[in-house]
JSON list of C-alpha atoms and ligand atoms in Angstrom, two decimals:
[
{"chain": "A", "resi": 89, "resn": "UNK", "atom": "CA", "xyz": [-19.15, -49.57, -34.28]},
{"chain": "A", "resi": 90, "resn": "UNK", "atom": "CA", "xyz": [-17.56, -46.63, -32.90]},
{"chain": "A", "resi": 91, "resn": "UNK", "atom": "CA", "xyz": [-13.59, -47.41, -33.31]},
{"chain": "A", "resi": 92, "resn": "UNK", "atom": "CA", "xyz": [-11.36, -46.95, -30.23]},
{"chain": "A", "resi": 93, "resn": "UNK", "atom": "CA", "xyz": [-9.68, -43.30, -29.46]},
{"chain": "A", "resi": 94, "resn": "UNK", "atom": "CA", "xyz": [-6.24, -43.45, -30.85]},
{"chain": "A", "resi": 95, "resn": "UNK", "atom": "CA", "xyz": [-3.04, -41.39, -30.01]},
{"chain": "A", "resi": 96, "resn": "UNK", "atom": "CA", "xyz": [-1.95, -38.68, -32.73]},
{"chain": "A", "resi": 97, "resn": "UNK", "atom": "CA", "xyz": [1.50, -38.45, -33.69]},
{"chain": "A", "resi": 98, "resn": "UNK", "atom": "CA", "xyz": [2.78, -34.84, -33.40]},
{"chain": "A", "resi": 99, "resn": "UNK", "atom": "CA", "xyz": [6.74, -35.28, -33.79]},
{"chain": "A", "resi": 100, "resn": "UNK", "atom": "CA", "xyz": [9.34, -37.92, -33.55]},
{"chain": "A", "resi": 101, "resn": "UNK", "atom": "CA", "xyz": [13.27, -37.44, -32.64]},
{"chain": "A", "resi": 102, "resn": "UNK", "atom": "CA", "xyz": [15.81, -39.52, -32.72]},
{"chain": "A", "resi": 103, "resn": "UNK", "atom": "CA", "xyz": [14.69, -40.78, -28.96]},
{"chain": "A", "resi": 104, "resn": "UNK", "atom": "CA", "xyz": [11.20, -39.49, -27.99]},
{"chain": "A", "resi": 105, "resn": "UNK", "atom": "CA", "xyz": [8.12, -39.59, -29.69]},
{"chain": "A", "resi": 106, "resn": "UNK", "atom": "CA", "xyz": [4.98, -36.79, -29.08]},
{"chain": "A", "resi": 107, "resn": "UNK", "atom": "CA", "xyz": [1.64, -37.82, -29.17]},
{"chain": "A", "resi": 108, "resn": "UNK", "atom": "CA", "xyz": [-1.71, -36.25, -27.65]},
{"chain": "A", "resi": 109, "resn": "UNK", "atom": "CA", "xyz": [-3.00, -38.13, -24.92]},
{"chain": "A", "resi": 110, "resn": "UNK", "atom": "CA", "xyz": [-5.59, -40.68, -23.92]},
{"chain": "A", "resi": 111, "resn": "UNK", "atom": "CA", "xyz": [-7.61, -40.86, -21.11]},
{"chain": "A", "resi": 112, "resn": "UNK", "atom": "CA", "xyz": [-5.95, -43.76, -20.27]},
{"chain": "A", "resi": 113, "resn": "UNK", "atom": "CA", "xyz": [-2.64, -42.03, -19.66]},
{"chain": "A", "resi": 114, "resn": "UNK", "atom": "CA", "xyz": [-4.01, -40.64, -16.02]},
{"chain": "A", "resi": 115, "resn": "UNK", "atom": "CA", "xyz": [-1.86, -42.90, -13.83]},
{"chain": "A", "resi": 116, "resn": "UNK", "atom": "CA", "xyz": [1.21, -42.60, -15.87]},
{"chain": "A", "resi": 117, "resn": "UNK", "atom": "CA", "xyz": [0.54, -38.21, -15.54]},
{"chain": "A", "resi": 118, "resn": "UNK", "atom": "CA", "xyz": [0.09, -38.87, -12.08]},
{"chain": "A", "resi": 119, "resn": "UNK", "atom": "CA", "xyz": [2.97, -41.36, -11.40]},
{"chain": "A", "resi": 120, "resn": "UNK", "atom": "CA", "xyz": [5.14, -38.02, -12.28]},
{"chain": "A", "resi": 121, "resn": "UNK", "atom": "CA", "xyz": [2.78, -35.28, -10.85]},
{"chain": "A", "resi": 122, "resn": "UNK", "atom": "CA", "xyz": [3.35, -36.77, -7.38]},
{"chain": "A", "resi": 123, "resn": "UNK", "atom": "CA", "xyz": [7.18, -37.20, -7.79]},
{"chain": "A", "resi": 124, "resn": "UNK", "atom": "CA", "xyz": [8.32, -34.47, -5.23]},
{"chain": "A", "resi": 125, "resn": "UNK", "atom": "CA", "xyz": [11.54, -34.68, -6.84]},
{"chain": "A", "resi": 126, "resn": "UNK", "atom": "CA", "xyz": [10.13, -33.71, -10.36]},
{"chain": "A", "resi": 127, "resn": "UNK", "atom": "CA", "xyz": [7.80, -31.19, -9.03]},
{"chain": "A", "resi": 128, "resn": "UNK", "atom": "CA", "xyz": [10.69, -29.78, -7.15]},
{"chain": "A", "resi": 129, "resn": "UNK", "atom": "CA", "xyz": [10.64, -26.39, -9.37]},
{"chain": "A", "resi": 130, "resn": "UNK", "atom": "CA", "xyz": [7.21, -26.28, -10.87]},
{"chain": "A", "resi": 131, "resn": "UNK", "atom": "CA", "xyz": [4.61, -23.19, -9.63]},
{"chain": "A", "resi": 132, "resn": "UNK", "atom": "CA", "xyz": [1.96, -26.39, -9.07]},
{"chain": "A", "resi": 133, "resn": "UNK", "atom": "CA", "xyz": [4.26, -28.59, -6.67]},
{"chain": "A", "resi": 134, "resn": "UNK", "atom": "CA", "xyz": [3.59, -32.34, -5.76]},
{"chain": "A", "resi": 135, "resn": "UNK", "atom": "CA", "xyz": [-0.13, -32.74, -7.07]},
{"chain": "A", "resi": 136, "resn": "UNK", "atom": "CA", "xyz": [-3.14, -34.91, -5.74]},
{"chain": "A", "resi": 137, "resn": "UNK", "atom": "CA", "xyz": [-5.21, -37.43, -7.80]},
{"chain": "A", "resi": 138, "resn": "UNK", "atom": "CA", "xyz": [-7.34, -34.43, -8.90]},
{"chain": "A", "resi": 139, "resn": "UNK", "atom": "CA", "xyz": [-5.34, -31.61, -10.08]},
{"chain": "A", "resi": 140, "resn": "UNK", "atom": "CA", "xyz": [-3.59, -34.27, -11.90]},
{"chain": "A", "resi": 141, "resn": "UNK", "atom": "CA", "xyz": [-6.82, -35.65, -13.39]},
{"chain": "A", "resi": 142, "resn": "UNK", "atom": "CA", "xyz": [-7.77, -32.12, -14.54]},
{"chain": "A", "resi": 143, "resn": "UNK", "atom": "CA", "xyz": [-4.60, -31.20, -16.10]},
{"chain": "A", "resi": 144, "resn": "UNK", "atom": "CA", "xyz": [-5.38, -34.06, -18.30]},
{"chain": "A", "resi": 145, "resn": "UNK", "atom": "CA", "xyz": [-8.96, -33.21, -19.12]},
{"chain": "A", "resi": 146, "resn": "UNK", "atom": "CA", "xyz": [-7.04, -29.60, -20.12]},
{"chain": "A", "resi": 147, "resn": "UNK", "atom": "CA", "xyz": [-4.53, -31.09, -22.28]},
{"chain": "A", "resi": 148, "resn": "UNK", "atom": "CA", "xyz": [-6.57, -32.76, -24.08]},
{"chain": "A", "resi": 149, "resn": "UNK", "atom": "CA", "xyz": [-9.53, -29.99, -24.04]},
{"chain": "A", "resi": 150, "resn": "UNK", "atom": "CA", "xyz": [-6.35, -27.78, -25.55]},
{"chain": "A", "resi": 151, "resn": "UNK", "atom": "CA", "xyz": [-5.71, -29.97, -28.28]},
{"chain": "A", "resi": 152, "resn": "UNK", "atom": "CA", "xyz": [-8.78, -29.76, -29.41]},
{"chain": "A", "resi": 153, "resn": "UNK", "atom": "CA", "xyz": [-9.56, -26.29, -29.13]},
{"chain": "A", "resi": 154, "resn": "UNK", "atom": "CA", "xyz": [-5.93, -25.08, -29.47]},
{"chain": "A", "resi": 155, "resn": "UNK", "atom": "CA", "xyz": [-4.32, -27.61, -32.10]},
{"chain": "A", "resi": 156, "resn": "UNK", "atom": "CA", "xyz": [-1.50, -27.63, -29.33]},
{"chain": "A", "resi": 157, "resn": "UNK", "atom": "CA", "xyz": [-0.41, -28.39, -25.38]},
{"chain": "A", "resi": 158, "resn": "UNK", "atom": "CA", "xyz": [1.64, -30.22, -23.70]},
{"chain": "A", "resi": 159, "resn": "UNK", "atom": "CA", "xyz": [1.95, -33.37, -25.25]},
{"chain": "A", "resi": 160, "resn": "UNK", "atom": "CA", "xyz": [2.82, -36.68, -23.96]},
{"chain": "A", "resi": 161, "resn": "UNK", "atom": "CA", "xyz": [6.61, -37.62, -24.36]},
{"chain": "A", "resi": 162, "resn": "UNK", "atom": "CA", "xyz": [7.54, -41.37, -24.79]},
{"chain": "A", "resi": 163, "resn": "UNK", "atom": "CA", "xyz": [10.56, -43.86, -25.87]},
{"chain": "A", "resi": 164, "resn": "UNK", "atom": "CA", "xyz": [10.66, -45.36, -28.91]},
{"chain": "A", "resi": 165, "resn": "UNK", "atom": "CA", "xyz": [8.66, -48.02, -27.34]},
{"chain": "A", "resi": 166, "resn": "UNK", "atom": "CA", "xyz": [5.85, -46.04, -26.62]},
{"chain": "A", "resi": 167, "resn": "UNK", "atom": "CA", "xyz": [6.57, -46.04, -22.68]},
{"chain": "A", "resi": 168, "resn": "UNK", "atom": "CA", "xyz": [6.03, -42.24, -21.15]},
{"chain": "A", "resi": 169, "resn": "UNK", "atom": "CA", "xyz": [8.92, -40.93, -19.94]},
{"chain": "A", "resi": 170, "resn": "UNK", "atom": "CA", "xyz": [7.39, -37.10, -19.55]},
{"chain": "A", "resi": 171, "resn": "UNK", "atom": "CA", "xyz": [5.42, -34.65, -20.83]},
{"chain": "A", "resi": 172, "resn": "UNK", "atom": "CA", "xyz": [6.55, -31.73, -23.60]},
{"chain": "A", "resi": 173, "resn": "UNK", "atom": "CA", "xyz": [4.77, -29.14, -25.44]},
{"chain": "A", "resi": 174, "resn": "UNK", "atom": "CA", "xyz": [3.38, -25.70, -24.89]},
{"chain": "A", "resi": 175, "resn": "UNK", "atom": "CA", "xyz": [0.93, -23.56, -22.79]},
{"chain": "A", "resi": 176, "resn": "UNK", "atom": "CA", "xyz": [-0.15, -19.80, -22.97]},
{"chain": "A", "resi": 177, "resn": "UNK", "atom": "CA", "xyz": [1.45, -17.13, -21.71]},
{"chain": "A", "resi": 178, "resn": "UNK", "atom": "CA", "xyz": [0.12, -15.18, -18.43]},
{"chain": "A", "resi": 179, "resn": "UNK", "atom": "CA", "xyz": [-1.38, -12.96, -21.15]},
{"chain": "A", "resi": 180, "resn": "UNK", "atom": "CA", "xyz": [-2.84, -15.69, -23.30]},
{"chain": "A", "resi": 181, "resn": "UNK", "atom": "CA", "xyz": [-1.13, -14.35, -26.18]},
{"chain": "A", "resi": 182, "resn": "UNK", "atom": "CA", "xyz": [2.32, -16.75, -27.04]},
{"chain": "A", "resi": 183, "resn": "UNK", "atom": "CA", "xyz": [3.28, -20.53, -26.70]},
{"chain": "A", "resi": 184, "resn": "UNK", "atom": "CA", "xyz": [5.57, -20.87, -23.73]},
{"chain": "A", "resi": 185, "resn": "UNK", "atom": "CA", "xyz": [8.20, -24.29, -23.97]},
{"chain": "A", "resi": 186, "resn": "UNK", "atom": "CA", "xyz": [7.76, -26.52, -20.73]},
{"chain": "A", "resi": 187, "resn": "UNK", "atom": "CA", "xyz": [9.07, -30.23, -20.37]},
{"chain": "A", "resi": 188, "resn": "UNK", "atom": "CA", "xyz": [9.57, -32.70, -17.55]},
{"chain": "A", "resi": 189, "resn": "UNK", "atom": "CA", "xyz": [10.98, -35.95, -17.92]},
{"chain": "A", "resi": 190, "resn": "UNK", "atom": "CA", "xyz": [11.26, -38.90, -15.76]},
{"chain": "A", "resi": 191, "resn": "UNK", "atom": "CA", "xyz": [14.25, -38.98, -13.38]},
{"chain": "A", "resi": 192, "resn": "UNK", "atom": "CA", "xyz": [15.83, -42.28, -14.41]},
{"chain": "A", "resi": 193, "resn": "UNK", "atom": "CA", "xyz": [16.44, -40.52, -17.89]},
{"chain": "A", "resi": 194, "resn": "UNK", "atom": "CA", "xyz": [17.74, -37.22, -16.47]},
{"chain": "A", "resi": 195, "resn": "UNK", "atom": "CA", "xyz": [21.18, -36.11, -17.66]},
{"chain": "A", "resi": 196, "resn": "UNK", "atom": "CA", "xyz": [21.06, -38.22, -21.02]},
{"chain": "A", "resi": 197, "resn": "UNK", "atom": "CA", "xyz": [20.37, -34.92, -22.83]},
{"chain": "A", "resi": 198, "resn": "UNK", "atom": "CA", "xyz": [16.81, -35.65, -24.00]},
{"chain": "A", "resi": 199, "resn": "UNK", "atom": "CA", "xyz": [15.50, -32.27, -22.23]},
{"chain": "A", "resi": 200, "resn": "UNK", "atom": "CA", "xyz": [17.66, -31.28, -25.36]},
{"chain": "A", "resi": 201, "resn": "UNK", "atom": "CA", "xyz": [16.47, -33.21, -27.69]},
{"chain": "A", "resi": 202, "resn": "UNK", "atom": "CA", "xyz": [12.82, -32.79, -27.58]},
{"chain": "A", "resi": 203, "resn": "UNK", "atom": "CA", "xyz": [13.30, -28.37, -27.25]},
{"chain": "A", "resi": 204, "resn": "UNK", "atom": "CA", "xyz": [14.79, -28.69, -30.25]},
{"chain": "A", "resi": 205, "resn": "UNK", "atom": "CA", "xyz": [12.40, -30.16, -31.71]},
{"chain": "A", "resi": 206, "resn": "UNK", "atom": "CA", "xyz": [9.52, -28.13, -30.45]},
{"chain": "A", "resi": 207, "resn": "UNK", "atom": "CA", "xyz": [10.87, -24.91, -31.42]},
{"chain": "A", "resi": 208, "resn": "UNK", "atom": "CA", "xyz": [11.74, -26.02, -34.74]},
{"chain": "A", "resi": 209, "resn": "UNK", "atom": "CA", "xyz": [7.70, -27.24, -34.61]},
{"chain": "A", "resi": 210, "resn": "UNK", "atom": "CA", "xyz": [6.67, -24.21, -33.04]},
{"chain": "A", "resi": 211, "resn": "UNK", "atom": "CA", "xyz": [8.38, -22.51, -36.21]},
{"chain": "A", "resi": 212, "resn": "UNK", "atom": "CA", "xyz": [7.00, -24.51, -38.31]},
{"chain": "A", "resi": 213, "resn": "UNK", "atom": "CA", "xyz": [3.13, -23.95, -36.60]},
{"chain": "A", "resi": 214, "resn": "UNK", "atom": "CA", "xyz": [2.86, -19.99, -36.63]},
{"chain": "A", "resi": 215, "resn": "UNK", "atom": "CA", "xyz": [0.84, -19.23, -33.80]},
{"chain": "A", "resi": 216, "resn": "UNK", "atom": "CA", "xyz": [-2.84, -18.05, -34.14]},
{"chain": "A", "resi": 217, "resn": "UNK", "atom": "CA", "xyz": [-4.08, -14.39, -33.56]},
{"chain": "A", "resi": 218, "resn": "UNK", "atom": "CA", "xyz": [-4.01, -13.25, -30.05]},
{"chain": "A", "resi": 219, "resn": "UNK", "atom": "CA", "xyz": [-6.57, -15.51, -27.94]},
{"chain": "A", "resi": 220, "resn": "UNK", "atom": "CA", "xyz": [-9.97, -14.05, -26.99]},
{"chain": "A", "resi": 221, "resn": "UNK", "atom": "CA", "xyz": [-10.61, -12.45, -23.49]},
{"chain": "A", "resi": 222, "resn": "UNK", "atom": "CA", "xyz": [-12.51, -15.71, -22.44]},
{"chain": "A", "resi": 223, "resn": "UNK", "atom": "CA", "xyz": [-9.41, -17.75, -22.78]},
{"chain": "A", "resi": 224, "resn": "UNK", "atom": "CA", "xyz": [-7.13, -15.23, -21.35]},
{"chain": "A", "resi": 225, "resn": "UNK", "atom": "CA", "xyz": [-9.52, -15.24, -18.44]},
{"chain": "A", "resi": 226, "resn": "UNK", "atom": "CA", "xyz": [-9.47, -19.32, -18.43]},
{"chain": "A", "resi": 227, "resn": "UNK", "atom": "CA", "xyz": [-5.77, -18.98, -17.85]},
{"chain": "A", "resi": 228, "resn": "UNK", "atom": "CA", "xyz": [-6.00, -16.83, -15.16]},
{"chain": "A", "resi": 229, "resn": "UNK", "atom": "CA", "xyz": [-8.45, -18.89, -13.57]},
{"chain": "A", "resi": 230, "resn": "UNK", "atom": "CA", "xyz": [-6.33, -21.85, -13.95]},
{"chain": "A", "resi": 231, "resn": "UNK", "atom": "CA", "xyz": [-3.39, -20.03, -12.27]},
{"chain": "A", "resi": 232, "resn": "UNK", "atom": "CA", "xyz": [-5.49, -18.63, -9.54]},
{"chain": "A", "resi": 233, "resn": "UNK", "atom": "CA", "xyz": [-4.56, -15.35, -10.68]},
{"chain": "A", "resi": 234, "resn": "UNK", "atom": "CA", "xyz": [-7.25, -12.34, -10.02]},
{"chain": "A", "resi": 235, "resn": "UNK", "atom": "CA", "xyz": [-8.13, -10.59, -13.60]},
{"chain": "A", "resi": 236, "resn": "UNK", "atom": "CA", "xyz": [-8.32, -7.48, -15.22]},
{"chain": "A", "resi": 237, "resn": "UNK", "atom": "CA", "xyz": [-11.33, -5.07, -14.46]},
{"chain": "A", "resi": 238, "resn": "UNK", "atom": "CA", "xyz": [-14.27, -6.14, -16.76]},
{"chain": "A", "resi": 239, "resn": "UNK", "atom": "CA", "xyz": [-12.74, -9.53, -17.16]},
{"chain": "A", "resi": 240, "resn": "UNK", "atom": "CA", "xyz": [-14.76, -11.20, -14.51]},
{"chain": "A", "resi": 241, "resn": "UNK", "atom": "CA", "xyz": [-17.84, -10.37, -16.54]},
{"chain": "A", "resi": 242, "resn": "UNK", "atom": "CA", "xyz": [-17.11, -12.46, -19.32]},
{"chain": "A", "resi": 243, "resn": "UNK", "atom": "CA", "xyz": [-18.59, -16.14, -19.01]},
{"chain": "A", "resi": 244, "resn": "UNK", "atom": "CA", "xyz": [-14.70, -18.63, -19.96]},
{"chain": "A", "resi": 245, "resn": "UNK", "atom": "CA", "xyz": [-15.50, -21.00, -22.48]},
{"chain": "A", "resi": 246, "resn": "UNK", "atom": "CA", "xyz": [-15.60, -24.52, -20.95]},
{"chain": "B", "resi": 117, "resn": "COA", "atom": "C1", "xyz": [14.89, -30.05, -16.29]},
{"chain": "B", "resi": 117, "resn": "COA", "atom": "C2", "xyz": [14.83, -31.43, -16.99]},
{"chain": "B", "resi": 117, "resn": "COA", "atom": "C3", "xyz": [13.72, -31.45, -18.02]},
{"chain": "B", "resi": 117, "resn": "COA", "atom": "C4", "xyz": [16.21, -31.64, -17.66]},
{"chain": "B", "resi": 117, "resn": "COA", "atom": "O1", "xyz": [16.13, -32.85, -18.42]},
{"chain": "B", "resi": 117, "resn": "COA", "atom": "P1", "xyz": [17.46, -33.59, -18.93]},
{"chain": "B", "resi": 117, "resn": "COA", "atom": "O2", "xyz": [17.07, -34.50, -20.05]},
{"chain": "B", "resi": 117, "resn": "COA", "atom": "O3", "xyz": [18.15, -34.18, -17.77]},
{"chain": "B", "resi": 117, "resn": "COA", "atom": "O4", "xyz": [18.30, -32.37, -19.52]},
{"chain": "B", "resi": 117, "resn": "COA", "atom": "P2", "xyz": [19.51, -32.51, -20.54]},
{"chain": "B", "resi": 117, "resn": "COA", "atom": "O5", "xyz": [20.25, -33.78, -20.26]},
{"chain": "B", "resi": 117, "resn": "COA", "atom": "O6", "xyz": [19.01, -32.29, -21.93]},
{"chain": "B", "resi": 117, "resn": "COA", "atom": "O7", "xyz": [20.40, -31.28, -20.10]},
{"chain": "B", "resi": 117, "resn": "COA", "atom": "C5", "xyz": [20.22, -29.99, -20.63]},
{"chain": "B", "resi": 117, "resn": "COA", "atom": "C6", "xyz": [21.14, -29.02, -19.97]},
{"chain": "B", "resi": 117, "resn": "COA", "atom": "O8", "xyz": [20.57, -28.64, -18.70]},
{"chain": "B", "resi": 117, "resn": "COA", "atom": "C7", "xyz": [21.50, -28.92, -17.68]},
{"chain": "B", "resi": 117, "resn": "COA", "atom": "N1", "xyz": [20.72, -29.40, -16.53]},
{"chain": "B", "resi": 117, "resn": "COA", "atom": "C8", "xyz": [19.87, -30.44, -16.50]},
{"chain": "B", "resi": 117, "resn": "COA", "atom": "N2", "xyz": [19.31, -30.54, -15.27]},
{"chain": "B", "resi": 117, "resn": "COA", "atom": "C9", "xyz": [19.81, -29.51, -14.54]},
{"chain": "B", "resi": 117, "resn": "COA", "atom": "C10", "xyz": [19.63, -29.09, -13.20]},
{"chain": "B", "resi": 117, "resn": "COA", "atom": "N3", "xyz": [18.81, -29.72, -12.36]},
{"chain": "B", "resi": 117, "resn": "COA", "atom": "N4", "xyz": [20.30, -28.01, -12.79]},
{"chain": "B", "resi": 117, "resn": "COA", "atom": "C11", "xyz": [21.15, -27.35, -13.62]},
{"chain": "B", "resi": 117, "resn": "COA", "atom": "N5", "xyz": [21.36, -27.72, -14.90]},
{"chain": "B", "resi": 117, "resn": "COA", "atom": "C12", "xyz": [20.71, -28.79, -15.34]},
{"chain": "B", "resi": 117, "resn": "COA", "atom": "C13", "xyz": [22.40, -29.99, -18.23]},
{"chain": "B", "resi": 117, "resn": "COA", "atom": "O9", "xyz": [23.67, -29.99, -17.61]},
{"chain": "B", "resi": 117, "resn": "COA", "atom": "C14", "xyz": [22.50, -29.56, -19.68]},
{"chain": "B", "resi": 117, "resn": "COA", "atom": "O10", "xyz": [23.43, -28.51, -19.83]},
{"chain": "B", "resi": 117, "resn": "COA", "atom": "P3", "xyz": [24.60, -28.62, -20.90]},
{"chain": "B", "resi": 117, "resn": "COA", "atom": "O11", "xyz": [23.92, -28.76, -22.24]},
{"chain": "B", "resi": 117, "resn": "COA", "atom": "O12", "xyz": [25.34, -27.33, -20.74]},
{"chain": "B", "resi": 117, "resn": "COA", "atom": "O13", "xyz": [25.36, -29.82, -20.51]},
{"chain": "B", "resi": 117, "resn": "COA", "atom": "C15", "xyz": [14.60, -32.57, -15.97]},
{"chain": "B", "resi": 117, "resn": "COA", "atom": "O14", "xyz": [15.58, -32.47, -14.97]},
{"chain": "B", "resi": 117, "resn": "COA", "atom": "C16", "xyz": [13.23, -32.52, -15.33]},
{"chain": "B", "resi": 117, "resn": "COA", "atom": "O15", "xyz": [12.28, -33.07, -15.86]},
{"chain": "B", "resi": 117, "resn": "COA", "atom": "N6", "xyz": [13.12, -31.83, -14.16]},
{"chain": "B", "resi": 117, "resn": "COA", "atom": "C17", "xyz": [11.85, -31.71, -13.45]},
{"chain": "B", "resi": 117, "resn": "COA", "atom": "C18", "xyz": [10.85, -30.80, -14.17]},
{"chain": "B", "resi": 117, "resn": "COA", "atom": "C19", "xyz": [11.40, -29.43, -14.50]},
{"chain": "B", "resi": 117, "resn": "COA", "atom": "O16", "xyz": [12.01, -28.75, -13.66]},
{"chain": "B", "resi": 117, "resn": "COA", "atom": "N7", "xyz": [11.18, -29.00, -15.76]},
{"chain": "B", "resi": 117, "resn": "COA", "atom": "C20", "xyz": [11.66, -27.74, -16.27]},
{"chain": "B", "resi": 117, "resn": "COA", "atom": "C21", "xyz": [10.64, -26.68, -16.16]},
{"chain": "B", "resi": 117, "resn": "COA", "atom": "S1", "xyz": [9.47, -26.67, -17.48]}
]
């Protein structure tokens, strides 16, 4: 019998604990992709039911083929109270920090908290070599920005 899918720990603070995701985590992603007030700032704004579903197909297809993404970020009691972690750079070649946390917990310095702790894990994780054109190209795609010349000749890995 094939055993249920089952979070992975990635770090704990004093707070907050990281863990990959499950697809079970959708409405809890969108709950705070839809929050105009969280989305306030963010390139993507207030999301739909889709985007939101396929950022979560993409963090979790980034775990696997990255090691790392943005993670999901919950209490000690397992709630979600954000998301924390990493994506690539326009250029597909560094981590770049990104966090959002659920309003009710704003101003209690846990934005704090869990940066600390990813860039003492992203210290601890050297990045890999500089990404292959197919994934630079996936990032562009997934920022709807045009690429380089030759780049649109390359078939993205899925
Ligand atoms: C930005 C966000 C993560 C901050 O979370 P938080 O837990 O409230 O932040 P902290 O309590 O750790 O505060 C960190 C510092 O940022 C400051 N800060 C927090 N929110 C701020 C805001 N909206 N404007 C200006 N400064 C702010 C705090 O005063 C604090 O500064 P200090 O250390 O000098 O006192 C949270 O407001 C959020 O999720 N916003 C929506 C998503 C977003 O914009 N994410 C950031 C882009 S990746």
């Amino acid at each position: 019998m094939t055993q249920p899918e089952a979070r992975t720990p990635v770090l704990s603070t004093g707070r907050l604990r990281l863990t990959t995701w499950l697809p079970g985590d959708y409405a809890d992603l969108c709950a705070l992709h839809s929050d105009p007030l969280v989305m306030r700032y963010l390139r993507s704004g207030v999301e739909g039911a889709g985007e939101t579903r396929a950022r979560l197909d993409r963090f979790r297809r980034e775990q696997v083929e990255l090691g790392w993404t943005k993670w999901r970020l919950a209490d000690v009691d397992g709630r979600m109270v954000g998301r924390a972690g990493f994506n690539l750079t326009a250029d597909g070649q560094h981590r770049e920090l990104g966090y959002v946390l659920t309003p009710r917990l704003w101003g209690l310095g846990l934005a704090t908290e869990i940066a600390g702790a990813l860039v003492r894990w992203h210290r601890e994780h050297p990045e890999p070599p500089p990404a292959p054109r197919a994934a630079r190209l996936r990032v562009r795609r997934q920022r709807r920005e045009p690429a380089r010349a030759g780049e649109g000749r390359l078939r993205p890995r899925r």
